[in-house]
Coordinates of C-alpha atoms in Angstrom, one line a residue:
M213 CA 0.1 0.1 0.0
G214 CA 0.8 3.7 -0.6
T215 CA 3.2 5.8 1.4
N216 CA 1.1 9.1 0.5
E217 CA 4.3 11.3 -0.1
N218 CA 3.8 14.8 -0.1
L219 CA 3.7 16.5 -3.8
S220 CA 2.8 20.1 -2.3
D221 CA 4.6 22.8 -4.6
K222 CA 6.8 20.0 -6.1
E223 CA 7.6 21.3 -10.0
I224 CA 5.4 18.4 -12.2
L225 CA 5.4 17.8 -15.9
V226 CA 2.4 16.1 -17.6
L227 CA 4.4 14.8 -21.2
G228 CA 0.7 13.5 -22.9
Y229 CA -2.5 14.7 -22.1
A230 CA -5.3 12.3 -23.3
K231 CA -7.4 10.2 -21.3
T232 CA -4.3 9.6 -18.6
G233 CA -3.0 12.7 -19.1
K234 CA -6.1 14.4 -17.7
S235 CA -6.3 12.0 -14.8
V236 CA -2.7 12.5 -14.0
A237 CA -3.0 16.3 -13.8
E238 CA -6.0 16.6 -12.0
F239 CA -4.8 14.2 -9.4
L240 CA -1.9 16.2 -9.3
V241 CA -3.9 19.2 -8.7
K242 CA -5.8 17.9 -6.0
Q243 CA -2.4 17.2 -4.3
Q244 CA -1.3 20.8 -4.9
A245 CA 1.4 20.3 -6.8
N246 CA 2.9 22.8 -9.4
V247 CA 1.5 21.1 -12.9
T248 CA 3.0 21.8 -16.5
I249 CA 0.9 19.9 -19.2
N250 CA 3.4 19.4 -22.8
D251 CA 1.4 17.6 -25.5
R252 CA 2.3 18.1 -29.2
G253 CA -1.4 18.5 -30.0
D254 CA -3.3 21.5 -29.8
L255 CA -5.1 21.3 -26.8
S256 CA -6.6 25.1 -27.2
Q257 CA -10.1 23.3 -28.0
D258 CA -10.3 21.0 -25.1
P259 CA -13.1 22.0 -22.7
S260 CA -11.1 20.0 -19.6
V261 CA -7.8 22.3 -20.2
T262 CA -10.0 25.2 -19.4
L263 CA -10.7 24.0 -16.3
L264 CA -7.3 23.1 -15.3
L265 CA -6.2 26.2 -16.7
E266 CA -8.0 28.1 -13.9
D267 CA -6.5 26.2 -11.2
G268 CA -3.3 27.4 -12.4
V269 CA -1.6 24.6 -14.5
Q270 CA 0.8 25.9 -17.0
I271 CA 0.1 24.7 -20.7
V272 CA 2.5 23.8 -23.4
D273 CA 1.2 22.6 -26.5
G274 CA 2.1 22.1 -30.3
G275 CA 5.1 20.4 -29.7
H276 CA 8.2 18.9 -27.4
P277 CA 10.4 21.9 -26.9
L278 CA 13.4 21.2 -25.4
E279 CA 13.9 24.6 -23.9
L280 CA 10.7 23.6 -21.8
L281 CA 13.5 21.0 -19.8
D282 CA 15.0 24.2 -18.8
K283 CA 12.8 24.5 -15.8
H284 CA 13.7 22.5 -12.7
F285 CA 11.1 19.7 -13.1
D286 CA 10.9 17.0 -9.7
M287 CA 9.2 14.5 -12.0
I288 CA 7.7 13.9 -15.2
I289 CA 4.8 11.5 -15.6
K290 CA 4.5 10.6 -19.3
N291 CA 2.4 9.0 -21.1
P292 CA 2.4 5.3 -21.4
G293 CA 3.3 5.5 -25.1
I294 CA 5.7 8.0 -25.6
P295 CA 9.0 6.1 -26.0
Y296 CA 12.2 7.4 -24.2
S297 CA 13.7 7.7 -27.7
I298 CA 12.3 10.4 -28.1
P299 CA 14.9 13.9 -27.9
F300 CA 12.6 15.6 -25.5
L301 CA 13.0 12.1 -23.1
Q302 CA 16.8 11.9 -24.2
K303 CA 17.5 15.2 -22.3
A304 CA 15.4 14.7 -19.5
I305 CA 17.3 11.5 -19.1
E306 CA 20.9 13.4 -19.3
K307 CA 19.1 15.8 -16.6
N308 CA 18.3 13.0 -14.2
I309 CA 14.8 13.8 -14.2
P310 CA 12.9 11.1 -13.2
I311 CA 10.7 10.0 -15.7
Y312 CA 7.6 7.8 -14.6
T313 CA 4.1 6.3 -15.5
D314 CA 0.2 7.2 -13.9
V315 CA 0.7 3.4 -12.0
E316 CA 3.5 4.6 -10.3
L317 CA 2.0 7.3 -7.8
A318 CA -1.1 5.4 -7.9
S319 CA 1.0 2.6 -5.9
R320 CA 2.2 5.2 -3.9
F321 CA -0.8 7.0 -2.8
S322 CA -3.3 3.7 -3.2
K323 CA -4.8 2.5 0.3
A324 CA -5.8 -0.9 -1.1
S325 CA -4.1 -3.3 -2.1
I326 CA -3.0 -3.8 -5.8
I327 CA -3.7 -7.3 -7.6
G328 CA -1.5 -6.7 -11.0
I329 CA -1.7 -8.1 -14.3
T330 CA 0.2 -8.0 -17.1
G331 CA 1.3 -10.3 -19.8
S332 CA 1.8 -10.3 -23.7
N333 CA -1.4 -12.1 -24.5
G334 CA -4.6 -12.6 -22.3
K335 CA -4.0 -10.2 -19.5
T336 CA -7.5 -8.2 -20.3
T337 CA -9.6 -11.6 -19.9
T338 CA -7.9 -12.3 -17.1
T339 CA -8.5 -8.8 -15.6
S340 CA -11.8 -8.8 -16.3
L341 CA -13.1 -12.1 -15.1
L342 CA -10.8 -11.4 -11.5
R343 CA -12.2 -8.3 -10.9
E344 CA -15.8 -10.4 -11.4
L345 CA -14.8 -12.9 -9.3
L346 CA -13.6 -11.0 -6.2
T347 CA -17.1 -9.1 -6.2
E348 CA -17.9 -12.2 -4.5
R349 CA -16.9 -11.2 -0.9
E350 CA -18.4 -10.5 2.1
K351 CA -15.8 -7.3 2.9
G352 CA -14.7 -4.8 0.8
H353 CA -14.7 -4.0 -2.8
A354 CA -12.6 -4.7 -6.1
Y355 CA -11.8 -1.6 -8.6
L356 CA -11.1 -2.3 -12.3
A357 CA -8.2 -0.1 -13.2
G358 CA -5.3 0.6 -15.7
N359 CA -4.4 -0.9 -19.5
I360 CA -8.3 -1.7 -19.8
G361 CA -9.0 1.7 -19.9
I362 CA -9.7 2.8 -16.5
P363 CA -6.9 5.5 -15.4
T364 CA -5.6 4.3 -12.3
L365 CA -5.3 7.4 -10.8
D366 CA -9.5 8.0 -11.2
V367 CA -10.4 5.3 -8.7
I368 CA -7.4 5.0 -5.8
D369 CA -9.3 8.0 -3.8
Q370 CA -12.3 5.8 -3.7
A371 CA -10.5 2.6 -2.9
T372 CA -10.1 1.8 1.1
E373 CA -7.8 -0.5 2.7
D374 CA -10.2 -3.3 2.5
D375 CA -10.2 -3.0 -1.2
D376 CA -8.4 -4.3 -4.2
I377 CA -7.6 -2.4 -7.1
V378 CA -7.1 -5.2 -9.8
M379 CA -5.2 -3.0 -12.2
E380 CA -4.3 -4.4 -16.4
L381 CA -0.5 -3.4 -16.7
S382 CA 1.5 -3.0 -20.1
S383 CA 4.9 -3.2 -20.2
F384 CA 5.2 0.8 -21.4
Q385 CA 3.1 1.3 -18.1
L386 CA 5.9 -1.1 -16.2
A387 CA 8.6 0.0 -17.7
G388 CA 7.8 3.9 -16.4
T389 CA 7.7 2.5 -12.1
E390 CA 10.4 2.6 -9.4
Q391 CA 8.6 1.6 -6.1
F392 CA 5.4 -0.2 -7.8
H393 CA 4.0 -2.6 -5.6
A394 CA 1.4 -5.5 -6.3
E395 CA 0.9 -7.9 -3.8
I396 CA -0.4 -10.2 -5.9
A397 CA 1.1 -10.0 -9.2
V398 CA 0.1 -12.1 -12.5
I399 CA 1.9 -12.8 -15.4
T400 CA -0.1 -14.5 -17.9
N401 CA 2.9 -15.5 -20.3
I402 CA 6.0 -13.0 -22.1
Y403 CA 6.5 -13.3 -25.8
E404 CA 8.3 -11.2 -28.5
A405 CA 6.2 -8.0 -28.9
H406 CA 6.4 -4.2 -28.9
L407 CA 9.9 -4.1 -29.8
D408 CA 9.3 -1.1 -32.3
Y409 CA 9.2 0.6 -28.5
H410 CA 11.4 -1.6 -26.3
H411 CA 13.7 -1.9 -28.9
T412 CA 15.2 -5.5 -27.8
R413 CA 13.5 -8.5 -26.4
E414 CA 15.5 -8.4 -23.3
E415 CA 14.2 -4.7 -23.1
Y416 CA 10.2 -5.8 -23.2
A417 CA 11.0 -8.7 -20.4
K418 CA 12.9 -6.5 -18.2
A419 CA 9.6 -4.0 -18.4
K420 CA 7.3 -6.8 -18.0
L421 CA 9.3 -8.0 -15.0
K422 CA 9.4 -4.9 -12.9
I423 CA 5.7 -5.5 -11.6
L424 CA 7.7 -8.2 -9.6
A425 CA 10.7 -5.7 -8.4
N426 CA 9.3 -4.5 -5.0
Q427 CA 7.4 -7.4 -3.9
T428 CA 8.1 -8.7 -0.3
Q429 CA 7.7 -12.8 1.0
D430 CA 4.2 -11.9 2.0
D431 CA 3.5 -11.0 -1.4
Q432 CA 2.4 -13.4 -4.4
I433 CA 3.6 -14.4 -8.3
V434 CA 0.8 -16.0 -10.7
Y435 CA 2.2 -17.3 -13.6
R436 CA 2.3 -19.8 -16.1
Y437 CA 4.4 -22.7 -15.5
D438 CA 4.5 -24.2 -18.9
N439 CA 6.7 -21.3 -19.6
A440 CA 10.3 -22.5 -19.1
E441 CA 11.6 -19.0 -19.5
L442 CA 9.3 -17.5 -17.5
H443 CA 9.5 -20.5 -14.5
H444 CA 13.3 -19.3 -14.6
W445 CA 12.5 -15.5 -14.1
V446 CA 10.3 -15.3 -11.5
K447 CA 12.6 -17.7 -9.2
E448 CA 14.8 -14.3 -8.9
F449 CA 12.0 -12.2 -7.5
K450 CA 11.1 -12.5 -3.4
G451 CA 7.1 -13.2 -4.3
Q452 CA 5.6 -16.8 -3.1
L453 CA 5.3 -18.9 -6.5
I454 CA 2.0 -19.8 -7.3
P455 CA 1.9 -21.7 -10.6
F456 CA -0.9 -22.2 -12.9
S457 CA -1.0 -25.0 -16.1
I458 CA -2.4 -27.0 -18.5
E459 CA 0.5 -29.1 -19.7
I460 CA 3.1 -29.6 -16.7
I461 CA 1.6 -30.9 -13.7
D462 CA 4.5 -32.2 -11.6
E463 CA 4.4 -32.1 -7.4
F464 CA 5.3 -28.3 -7.6
V465 CA 2.1 -27.3 -9.0
R466 CA -0.2 -29.5 -7.6
S467 CA 0.6 -28.6 -4.0
H468 CA 1.2 -24.7 -4.9
G469 CA -1.0 -23.8 -7.8
A470 CA -4.3 -24.2 -10.5
Y471 CA -3.9 -26.8 -13.2
V472 CA -6.4 -28.9 -15.1
E473 CA -6.5 -31.9 -15.0
G474 CA -9.6 -34.3 -16.5
E475 CA -12.5 -32.4 -17.1
W476 CA -11.7 -30.0 -13.6
I477 CA -9.5 -27.1 -12.6
Y478 CA -7.8 -28.0 -9.7
F479 CA -5.7 -25.5 -7.2
K480 CA -3.4 -27.2 -4.6
E481 CA -5.2 -30.6 -5.1
E482 CA -8.5 -29.4 -4.5
Q483 CA -11.2 -29.3 -6.9
I484 CA -12.5 -26.3 -7.9
I485 CA -14.4 -26.4 -11.0
P486 CA -15.6 -28.7 -14.3
L487 CA -14.2 -27.4 -17.8
S488 CA -17.5 -27.3 -18.9
D489 CA -17.7 -24.2 -16.4
I490 CA -15.8 -22.3 -18.9
Q491 CA -18.3 -20.4 -22.0
I492 CA -15.1 -18.4 -23.7
P493 CA -13.6 -20.4 -26.3
G494 CA -9.6 -22.1 -26.7
S495 CA -7.1 -23.5 -24.6
H496 CA -5.8 -19.8 -23.8
N497 CA -8.6 -19.1 -22.3
V498 CA -8.5 -21.9 -20.1
E499 CA -5.2 -20.4 -19.1
N500 CA -6.8 -17.0 -18.5
V501 CA -9.4 -18.7 -15.9
L502 CA -7.0 -20.6 -14.2
A503 CA -5.0 -17.8 -13.7
A504 CA -8.2 -16.2 -12.3
V505 CA -9.3 -18.6 -10.2
A506 CA -5.7 -19.3 -8.0
V507 CA -5.7 -15.5 -7.5
A508 CA -9.2 -15.7 -6.2
K509 CA -8.7 -19.1 -4.1
L510 CA -5.9 -16.9 -2.3
K511 CA -8.6 -14.3 -1.9
G512 CA -10.6 -16.7 -0.2
I513 CA -13.7 -17.0 -2.4
S514 CA -15.6 -20.2 -2.7
N515 CA -15.8 -22.8 -5.8
Q516 CA -19.6 -22.4 -5.6
E517 CA -18.9 -18.0 -6.3
I518 CA -16.0 -19.5 -8.3
S519 CA -18.6 -21.7 -10.9
D520 CA -21.6 -18.9 -10.5
I521 CA -19.1 -16.1 -12.0
V522 CA -17.5 -18.2 -14.6
K523 CA -20.5 -20.2 -16.0
E524 CA -21.8 -16.3 -16.6
Y525 CA -18.3 -14.9 -17.9
K526 CA -19.0 -14.3 -21.7
G527 CA -15.7 -12.5 -22.4
M528 CA -14.5 -9.1 -23.4
R529 CA -16.2 -7.1 -25.9
H530 CA -14.1 -7.8 -29.5
R531 CA -12.0 -10.6 -28.2
I532 CA -13.5 -13.9 -29.0
Q533 CA -17.1 -12.2 -28.2
P534 CA -19.8 -14.6 -28.5
V535 CA -22.6 -13.0 -30.3
A536 CA -25.4 -15.3 -31.4
N537 CA -25.7 -19.2 -31.3
V538 CA -29.0 -19.7 -33.5
S539 CA -29.6 -22.9 -36.2
G540 CA -26.3 -24.8 -35.2
R541 CA -24.3 -21.7 -36.3
S542 CA -21.9 -19.6 -34.0
F543 CA -21.4 -16.3 -34.6
Y544 CA -18.2 -14.5 -32.8
N545 CA -16.9 -11.2 -32.8
D546 CA -13.1 -10.8 -32.7
S547 CA -12.4 -7.4 -33.9
K548 CA -9.7 -6.6 -31.2
A549 CA -7.8 -9.2 -33.4
T550 CA -6.1 -6.6 -35.3
N551 CA -2.6 -8.9 -35.9
I552 CA -1.5 -12.0 -37.4
T553 CA -0.5 -13.8 -33.5
A554 CA -4.2 -12.6 -32.3
T555 CA -5.8 -14.4 -35.4
I556 CA -4.3 -17.3 -35.5
T557 CA -5.4 -17.6 -31.7
A558 CA -8.9 -17.1 -32.7
L559 CA -8.6 -19.7 -35.7
N560 CA -7.5 -22.4 -32.6
S561 CA -9.8 -21.6 -30.8
F562 CA -12.7 -23.7 -32.8
K563 CA -12.5 -27.8 -34.1
Q564 CA -15.8 -26.8 -36.2
P565 CA -15.7 -25.3 -39.6
I566 CA -15.0 -21.7 -39.7
R567 CA -16.6 -19.3 -42.4
F568 CA -13.3 -16.7 -41.8
I569 CA -14.1 -12.8 -42.4
G570 CA -11.0 -10.9 -42.3
G571 CA -9.1 -7.5 -43.9
G572 CA -8.5 -4.1 -43.1
L573 CA -5.7 -1.7 -43.1
D574 CA -2.7 -2.7 -45.3
R575 CA 0.5 -2.2 -43.5
G576 CA 2.8 -4.2 -45.6
N577 CA 3.0 -7.1 -44.3
E578 CA 2.2 -10.6 -46.1
F579 CA -0.4 -13.3 -44.5
D580 CA 1.6 -16.9 -45.2
E581 CA 1.7 -17.3 -41.3
L582 CA -1.7 -18.0 -41.3
I583 CA -1.4 -20.7 -43.9
P584 CA -0.8 -23.3 -41.4
Y585 CA -4.1 -22.9 -39.3
L586 CA -6.6 -22.4 -42.0
K587 CA -7.1 -26.2 -42.0
N588 CA -10.8 -25.6 -40.6
V589 CA -11.7 -22.7 -42.9
S590 CA -14.4 -23.9 -44.9
G591 CA -15.1 -20.5 -46.4
A592 CA -13.1 -16.7 -46.6
Y593 CA -14.9 -13.7 -46.8
L594 CA -12.4 -11.1 -47.6
Y595 CA -12.8 -7.2 -47.5
G596 CA -10.5 -4.1 -47.5
E597 CA -6.8 -3.0 -48.4
T598 CA -5.8 -6.7 -47.6
K599 CA -8.5 -8.2 -49.2
D600 CA -6.3 -9.4 -52.3
K601 CA -3.4 -10.2 -50.2
M602 CA -5.3 -12.4 -47.3
A603 CA -6.8 -14.4 -50.4
K604 CA -3.3 -15.4 -51.6
A605 CA -3.0 -16.9 -48.0
F606 CA -6.4 -18.8 -48.1
K607 CA -5.8 -20.3 -51.6
A608 CA -2.5 -21.5 -50.7
A609 CA -3.7 -23.2 -47.8
G610 CA -6.2 -25.3 -50.2
V611 CA -9.4 -23.4 -49.0
N612 CA -12.1 -23.6 -51.8
T613 CA -14.5 -21.1 -51.0
I614 CA -12.5 -17.1 -51.2
E615 CA -14.8 -14.4 -51.6
I616 CA -13.7 -11.3 -52.1
F617 CA -15.8 -7.7 -50.6
D618 CA -15.2 -3.7 -50.7
D619 CA -16.5 -3.7 -47.0
L620 CA -17.7 -5.6 -44.0
I621 CA -21.4 -5.9 -44.0
E622 CA -21.0 -7.3 -47.2
A623 CA -18.4 -10.1 -46.6
T624 CA -20.5 -10.9 -43.1
S625 CA -24.1 -11.2 -45.1
K626 CA -22.5 -13.5 -47.6
A627 CA -20.8 -15.8 -44.5
Y628 CA -24.3 -15.6 -42.8
R629 CA -26.0 -16.9 -46.0
E630 CA -23.3 -19.4 -46.8
A631 CA -22.8 -20.9 -42.8
R632 CA -24.0 -24.2 -42.3
Q633 CA -24.9 -26.5 -39.3
G634 CA -22.4 -27.2 -37.2
E635 CA -20.0 -24.1 -38.6
V636 CA -18.2 -21.1 -36.7
V637 CA -18.7 -17.6 -38.3
L638 CA -15.4 -15.3 -37.1
L639 CA -14.5 -12.2 -37.8
S640 CA -11.0 -11.8 -36.8
P641 CA -9.7 -9.4 -38.9
S642 CA -5.7 -10.0 -38.9
C643 CA -5.8 -6.2 -39.7
A644 CA -5.9 -2.6 -37.9
S645 CA -9.4 -1.2 -39.0
W646 CA -8.4 2.3 -40.1
D647 CA -8.8 1.8 -43.4
Q648 CA -12.6 1.9 -42.5
Y649 CA -13.2 2.0 -39.4
Q650 CA -12.2 4.8 -36.4
N651 CA -11.5 1.8 -34.3
F652 CA -11.7 -2.0 -33.6
E653 CA -14.5 -1.3 -31.6
I654 CA -16.8 0.5 -34.2
R655 CA -15.7 -2.3 -36.4
G656 CA -16.9 -5.0 -34.2
D657 CA -19.7 -3.4 -33.4
V658 CA -21.2 -2.9 -37.3
Y659 CA -20.4 -6.9 -37.2
I660 CA -22.5 -7.7 -34.7
D661 CA -25.1 -5.1 -36.0
T662 CA -25.4 -7.1 -39.2
I663 CA -25.6 -10.3 -37.4
E664 CA -28.1 -9.1 -35.5
Q665 CA -29.9 -7.6 -38.4
L666 CA -29.9 -10.5 -40.6
L667 CA -31.1 -12.8 -37.9
L668 CA -33.9 -10.7 -37.8
E669 CA -34.5 -10.2 -41.7
E670 CA -33.4 -13.4 -43.1
P671 CA -33.3 -16.2 -40.0
Y672 CA -32.4 -19.8 -40.8
T673 CA -34.9 -22.5 -42.0
D674 CA -33.2 -25.7 -41.3
E675 CA -35.6 -28.6 -39.7

């Protein structure tokens, strides 16, 4: 829990505005710090900035002038997405100005315990499910925060000593921490990612592992045991090791963690819930459930309460999200799949034949990596800038039905009409949305709306 240090009259620069920067600035004003906001965009039309100006906040927008650093700053709180490689931050590093992200401040000031969840994949699902599981307790409340879209500093004033903050943490956020402390730290997995930001895999892993840096022997590390590299890394830290595993079930896992045996999930040799309780598809989601169940058991949640929540949990919107199951046809929205790796995960989640819908922004890459995973695809309905490139990969994989469309609505409509009983209709674009949609959420909503409209106008008539 935090130390509540005194920030009164400290000179603090908030680098980057947006949702996180606004949250940081408002928090610092409450702490009576002297706040300067610097953003490369034009903030003059933002009404929230007007209110901050009335509170004495200084605004420097339209770029990151190096001369701003001639002013003495006690620290910089930066937007997590701003890389350290920009000249402004390089100069700040030369001047030995501490550079943090908002989660560092949250940790220092939080009265509540922090349960931090990080990983290359699965952290959002694990975070959201865990928060649901922790609502079922007699005392205290579980608050959702972090990379999941809720700024951490927006919740710490509400959270008391009886509460937990269930915090999704990106490598970008963790890189900007020094004293951050999670009583329970969950690492779903660590793969190679975000090398454009961290430059090397070692730096990426180092950022992720900062979630463990300040743990004590009273704290706990919930981690994927099947990943030998991760299992080696976590041994270097002080927290108690709580593994979760699908593949390797040895005596250490049985006595210390969560695992699958037969058709059940166990925790420390106690039978917890059947696998049939899990409503979200794919073995990767079994791992996410294992991680969440491990924390829930550490927090004293009963097996019945765990079962009730897991049975009701349908996953996050746009992440292999169930949309409908009608006349033996299942529809899933995986609009969040903006890259090939995410689409491979979705394809591996189903054993049934798949009517695949994909396409979007052309970033210059080919789609050959998909070829080994297309064996279950009975039809491909491709649209957007990448439709022709994707078609080459599906043709090379031997997919017989490949159709090309201008937009998502046309592709979805044809996939709907050609789907047969026992098949899955899956939107998993493997591309960013920006050729046709402002973000993946809007794209996913268009898909859902199209399916719902078709079900009304063209219902299936199978006997």
